[in-house]
PDB file of N, CA and C in Angstrom:
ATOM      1  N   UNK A 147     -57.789  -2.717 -21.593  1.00 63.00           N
ATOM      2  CA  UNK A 147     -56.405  -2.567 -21.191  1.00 63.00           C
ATOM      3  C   UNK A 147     -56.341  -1.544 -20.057  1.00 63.00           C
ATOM      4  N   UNK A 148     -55.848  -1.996 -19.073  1.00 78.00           N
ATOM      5  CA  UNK A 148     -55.522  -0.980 -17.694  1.00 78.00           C
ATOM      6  C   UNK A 148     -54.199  -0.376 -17.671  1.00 78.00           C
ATOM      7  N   UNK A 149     -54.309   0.756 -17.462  1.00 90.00           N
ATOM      8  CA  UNK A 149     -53.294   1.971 -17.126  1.00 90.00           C
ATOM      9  C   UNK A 149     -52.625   2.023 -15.582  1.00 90.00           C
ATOM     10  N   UNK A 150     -51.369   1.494 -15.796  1.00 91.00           N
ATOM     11  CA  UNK A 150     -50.527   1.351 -14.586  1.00 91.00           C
ATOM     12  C   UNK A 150     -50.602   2.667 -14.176  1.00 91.00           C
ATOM     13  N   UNK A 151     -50.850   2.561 -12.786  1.00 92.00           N
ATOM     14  CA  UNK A 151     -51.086   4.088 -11.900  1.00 92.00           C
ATOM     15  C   UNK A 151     -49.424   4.832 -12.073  1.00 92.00           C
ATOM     16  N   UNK A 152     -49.172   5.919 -12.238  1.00 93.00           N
ATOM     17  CA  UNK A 152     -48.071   6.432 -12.083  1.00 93.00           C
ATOM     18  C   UNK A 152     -47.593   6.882 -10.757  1.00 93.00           C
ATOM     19  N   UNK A 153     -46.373   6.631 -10.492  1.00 92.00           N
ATOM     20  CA  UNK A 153     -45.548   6.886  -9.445  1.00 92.00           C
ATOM     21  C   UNK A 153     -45.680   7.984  -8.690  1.00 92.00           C
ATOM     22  N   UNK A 154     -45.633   8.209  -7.501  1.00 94.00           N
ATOM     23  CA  UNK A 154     -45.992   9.516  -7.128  1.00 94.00           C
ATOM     24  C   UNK A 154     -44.351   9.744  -6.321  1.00 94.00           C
ATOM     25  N   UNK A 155     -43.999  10.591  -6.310  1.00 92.00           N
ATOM     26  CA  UNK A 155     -42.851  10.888  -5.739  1.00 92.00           C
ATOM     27  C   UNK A 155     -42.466  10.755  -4.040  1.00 92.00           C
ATOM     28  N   UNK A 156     -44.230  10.030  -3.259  1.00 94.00           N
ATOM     29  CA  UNK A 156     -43.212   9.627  -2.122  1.00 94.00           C
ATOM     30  C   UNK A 156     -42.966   7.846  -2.340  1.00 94.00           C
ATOM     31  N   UNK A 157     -43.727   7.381  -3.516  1.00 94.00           N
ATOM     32  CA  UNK A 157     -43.004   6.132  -3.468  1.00 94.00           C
ATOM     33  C   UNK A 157     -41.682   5.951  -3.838  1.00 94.00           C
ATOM     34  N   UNK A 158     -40.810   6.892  -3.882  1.00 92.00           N
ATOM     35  CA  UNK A 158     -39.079   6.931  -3.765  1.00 92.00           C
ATOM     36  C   UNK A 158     -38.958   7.231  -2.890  1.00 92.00           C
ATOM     37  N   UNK A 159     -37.448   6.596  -2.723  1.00 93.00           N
ATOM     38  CA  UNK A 159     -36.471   7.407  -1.590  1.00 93.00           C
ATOM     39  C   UNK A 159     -36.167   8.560  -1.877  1.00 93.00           C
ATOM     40  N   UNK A 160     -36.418   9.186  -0.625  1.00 95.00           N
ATOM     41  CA  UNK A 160     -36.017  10.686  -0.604  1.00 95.00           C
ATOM     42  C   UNK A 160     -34.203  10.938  -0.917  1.00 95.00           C
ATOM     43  N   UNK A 161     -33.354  10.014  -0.928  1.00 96.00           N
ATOM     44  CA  UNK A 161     -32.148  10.387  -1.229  1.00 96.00           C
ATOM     45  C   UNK A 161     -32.233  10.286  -2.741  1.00 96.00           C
ATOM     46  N   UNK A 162     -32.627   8.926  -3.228  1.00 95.00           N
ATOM     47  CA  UNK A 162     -32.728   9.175  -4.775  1.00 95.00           C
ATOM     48  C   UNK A 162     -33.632  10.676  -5.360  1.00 95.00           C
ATOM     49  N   UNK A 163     -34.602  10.713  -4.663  1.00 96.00           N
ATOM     50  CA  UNK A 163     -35.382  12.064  -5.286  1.00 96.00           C
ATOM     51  C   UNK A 163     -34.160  13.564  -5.187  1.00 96.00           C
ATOM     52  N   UNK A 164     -33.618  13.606  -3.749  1.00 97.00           N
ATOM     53  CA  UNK A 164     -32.468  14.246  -3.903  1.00 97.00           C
ATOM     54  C   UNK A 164     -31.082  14.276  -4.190  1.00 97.00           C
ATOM     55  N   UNK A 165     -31.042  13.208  -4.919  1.00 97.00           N
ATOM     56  CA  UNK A 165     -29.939  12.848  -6.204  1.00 97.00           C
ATOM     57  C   UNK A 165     -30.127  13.399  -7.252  1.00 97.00           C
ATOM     58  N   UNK A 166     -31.313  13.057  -7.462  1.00 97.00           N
ATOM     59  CA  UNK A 166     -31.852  13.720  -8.910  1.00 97.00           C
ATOM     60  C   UNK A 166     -31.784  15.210  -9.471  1.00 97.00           C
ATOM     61  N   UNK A 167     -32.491  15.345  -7.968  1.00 98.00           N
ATOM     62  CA  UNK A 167     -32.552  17.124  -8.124  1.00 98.00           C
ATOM     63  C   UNK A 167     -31.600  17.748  -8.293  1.00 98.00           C
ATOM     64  N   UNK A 168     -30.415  17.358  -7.650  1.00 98.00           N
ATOM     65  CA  UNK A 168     -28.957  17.522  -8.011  1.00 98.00           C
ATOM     66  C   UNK A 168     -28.757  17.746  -9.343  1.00 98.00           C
ATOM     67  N   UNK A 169     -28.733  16.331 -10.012  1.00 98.00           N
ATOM     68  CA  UNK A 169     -28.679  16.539 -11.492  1.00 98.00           C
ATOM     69  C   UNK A 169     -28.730  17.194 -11.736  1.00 98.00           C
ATOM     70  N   UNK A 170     -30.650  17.212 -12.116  1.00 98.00           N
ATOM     71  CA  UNK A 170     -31.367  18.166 -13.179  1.00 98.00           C
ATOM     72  C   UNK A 170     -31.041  19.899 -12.904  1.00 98.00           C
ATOM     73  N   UNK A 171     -30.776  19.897 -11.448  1.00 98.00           N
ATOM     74  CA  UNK A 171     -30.123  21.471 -11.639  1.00 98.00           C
ATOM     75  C   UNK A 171     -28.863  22.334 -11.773  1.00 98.00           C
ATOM     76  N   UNK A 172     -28.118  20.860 -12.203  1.00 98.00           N
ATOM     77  CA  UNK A 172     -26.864  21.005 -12.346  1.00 98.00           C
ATOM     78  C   UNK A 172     -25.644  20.849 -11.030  1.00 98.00           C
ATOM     79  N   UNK A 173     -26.481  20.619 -10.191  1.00 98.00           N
ATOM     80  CA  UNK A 173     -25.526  20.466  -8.920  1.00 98.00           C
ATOM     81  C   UNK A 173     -24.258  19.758  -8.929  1.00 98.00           C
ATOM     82  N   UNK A 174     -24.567  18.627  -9.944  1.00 98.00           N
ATOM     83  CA  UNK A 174     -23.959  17.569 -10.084  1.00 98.00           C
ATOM     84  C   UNK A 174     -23.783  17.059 -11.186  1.00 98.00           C
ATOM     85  N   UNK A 175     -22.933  16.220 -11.834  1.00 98.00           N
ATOM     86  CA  UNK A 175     -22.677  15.840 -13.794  1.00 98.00           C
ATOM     87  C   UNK A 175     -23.378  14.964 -13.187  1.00 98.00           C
ATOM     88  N   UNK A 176     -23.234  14.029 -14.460  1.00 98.00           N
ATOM     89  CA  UNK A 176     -23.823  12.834 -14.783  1.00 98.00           C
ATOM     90  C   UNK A 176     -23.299  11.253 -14.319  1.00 98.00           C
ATOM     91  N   UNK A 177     -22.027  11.653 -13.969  1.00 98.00           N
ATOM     92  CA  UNK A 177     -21.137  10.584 -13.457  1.00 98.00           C
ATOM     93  C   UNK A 177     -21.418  10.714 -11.771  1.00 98.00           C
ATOM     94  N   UNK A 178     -21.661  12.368 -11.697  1.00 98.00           N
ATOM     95  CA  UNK A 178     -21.860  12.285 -10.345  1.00 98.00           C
ATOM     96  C   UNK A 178     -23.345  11.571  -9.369  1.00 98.00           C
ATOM     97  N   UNK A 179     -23.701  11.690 -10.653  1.00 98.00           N
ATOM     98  CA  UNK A 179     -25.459  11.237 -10.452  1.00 98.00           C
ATOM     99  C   UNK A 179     -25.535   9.767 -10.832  1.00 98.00           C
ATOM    100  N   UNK A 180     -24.813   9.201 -11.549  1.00 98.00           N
ATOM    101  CA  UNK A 180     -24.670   7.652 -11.930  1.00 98.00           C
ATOM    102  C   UNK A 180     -23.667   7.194 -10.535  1.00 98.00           C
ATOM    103  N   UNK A 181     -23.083   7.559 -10.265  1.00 98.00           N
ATOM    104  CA  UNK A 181     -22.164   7.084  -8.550  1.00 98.00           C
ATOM    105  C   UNK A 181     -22.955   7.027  -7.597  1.00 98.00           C
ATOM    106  N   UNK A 182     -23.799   8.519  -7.250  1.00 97.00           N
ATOM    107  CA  UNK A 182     -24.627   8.397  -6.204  1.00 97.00           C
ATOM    108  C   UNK A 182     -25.356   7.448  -6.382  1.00 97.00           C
ATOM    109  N   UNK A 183     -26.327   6.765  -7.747  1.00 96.00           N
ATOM    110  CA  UNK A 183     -27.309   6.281  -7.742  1.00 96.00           C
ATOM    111  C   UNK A 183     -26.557   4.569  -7.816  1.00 96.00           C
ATOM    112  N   UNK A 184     -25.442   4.756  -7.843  1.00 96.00           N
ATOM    113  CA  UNK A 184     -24.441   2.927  -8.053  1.00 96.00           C
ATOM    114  C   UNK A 184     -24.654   2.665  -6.211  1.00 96.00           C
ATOM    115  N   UNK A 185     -24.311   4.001  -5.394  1.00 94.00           N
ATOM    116  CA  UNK A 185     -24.479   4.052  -3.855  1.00 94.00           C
ATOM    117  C   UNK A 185     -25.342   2.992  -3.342  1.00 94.00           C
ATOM    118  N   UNK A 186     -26.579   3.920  -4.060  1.00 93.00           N
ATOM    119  CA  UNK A 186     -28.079   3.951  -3.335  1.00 93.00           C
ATOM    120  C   UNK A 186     -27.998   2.458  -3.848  1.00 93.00           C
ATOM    121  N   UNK A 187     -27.946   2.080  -4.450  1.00 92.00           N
ATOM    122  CA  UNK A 187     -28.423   0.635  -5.348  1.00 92.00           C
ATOM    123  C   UNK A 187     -27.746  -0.485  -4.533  1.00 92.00           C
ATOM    124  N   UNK A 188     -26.802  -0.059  -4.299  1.00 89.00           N
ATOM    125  CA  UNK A 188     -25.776  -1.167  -3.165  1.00 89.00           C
ATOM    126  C   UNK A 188     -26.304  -1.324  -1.571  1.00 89.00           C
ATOM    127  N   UNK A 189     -26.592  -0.029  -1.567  1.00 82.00           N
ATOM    128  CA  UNK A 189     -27.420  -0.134   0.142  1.00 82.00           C
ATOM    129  C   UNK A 189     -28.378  -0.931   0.031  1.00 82.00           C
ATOM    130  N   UNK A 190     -29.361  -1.016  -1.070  1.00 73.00           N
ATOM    131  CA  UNK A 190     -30.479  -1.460  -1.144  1.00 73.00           C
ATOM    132  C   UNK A 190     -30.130  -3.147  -1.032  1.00 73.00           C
ATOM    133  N   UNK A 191     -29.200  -3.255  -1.916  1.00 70.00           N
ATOM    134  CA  UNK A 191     -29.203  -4.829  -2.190  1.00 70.00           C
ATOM    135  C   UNK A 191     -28.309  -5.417  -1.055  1.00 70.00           C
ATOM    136  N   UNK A 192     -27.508  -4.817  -0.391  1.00 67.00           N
ATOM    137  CA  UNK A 192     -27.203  -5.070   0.629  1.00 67.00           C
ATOM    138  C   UNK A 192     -27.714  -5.129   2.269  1.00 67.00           C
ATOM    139  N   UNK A 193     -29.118  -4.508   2.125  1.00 68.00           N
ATOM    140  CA  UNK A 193     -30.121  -4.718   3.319  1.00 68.00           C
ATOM    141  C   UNK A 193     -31.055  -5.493   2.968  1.00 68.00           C
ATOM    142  N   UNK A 194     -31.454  -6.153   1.804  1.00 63.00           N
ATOM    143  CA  UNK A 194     -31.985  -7.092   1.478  1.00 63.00           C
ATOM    144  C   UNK A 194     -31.610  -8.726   1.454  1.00 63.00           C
ATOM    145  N   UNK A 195     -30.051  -8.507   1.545  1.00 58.00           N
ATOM    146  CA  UNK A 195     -29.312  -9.856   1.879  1.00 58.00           C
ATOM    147  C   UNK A 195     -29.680 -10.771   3.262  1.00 58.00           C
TER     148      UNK A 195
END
């Protein structure tokens, strides 16, 4: 059985990585961090169209 390599943090976007950080240091609630990340998710699927 093979062990999926783990993610390294430049395979994200740097806005999601600094979404996050937001969060986790309180910059931001949780709604604020679920909006930004509803954002990011729409750009994505919308440059993929």
């Amino acid at each position: 059985m093979s062990k999926t390599p783990r993610p390294k943090a430049s395979d994200f976007d740097p806005e999601a990585l600094r979404l996050f950080d937001q969060y986790v240091h309180g910059v931001i609630d949780r709604r604020g961090f679920l909006a930004g990340a509803a954002r990011l998710a729409m750009g994505a699927a919308g440059a993929s169209a």
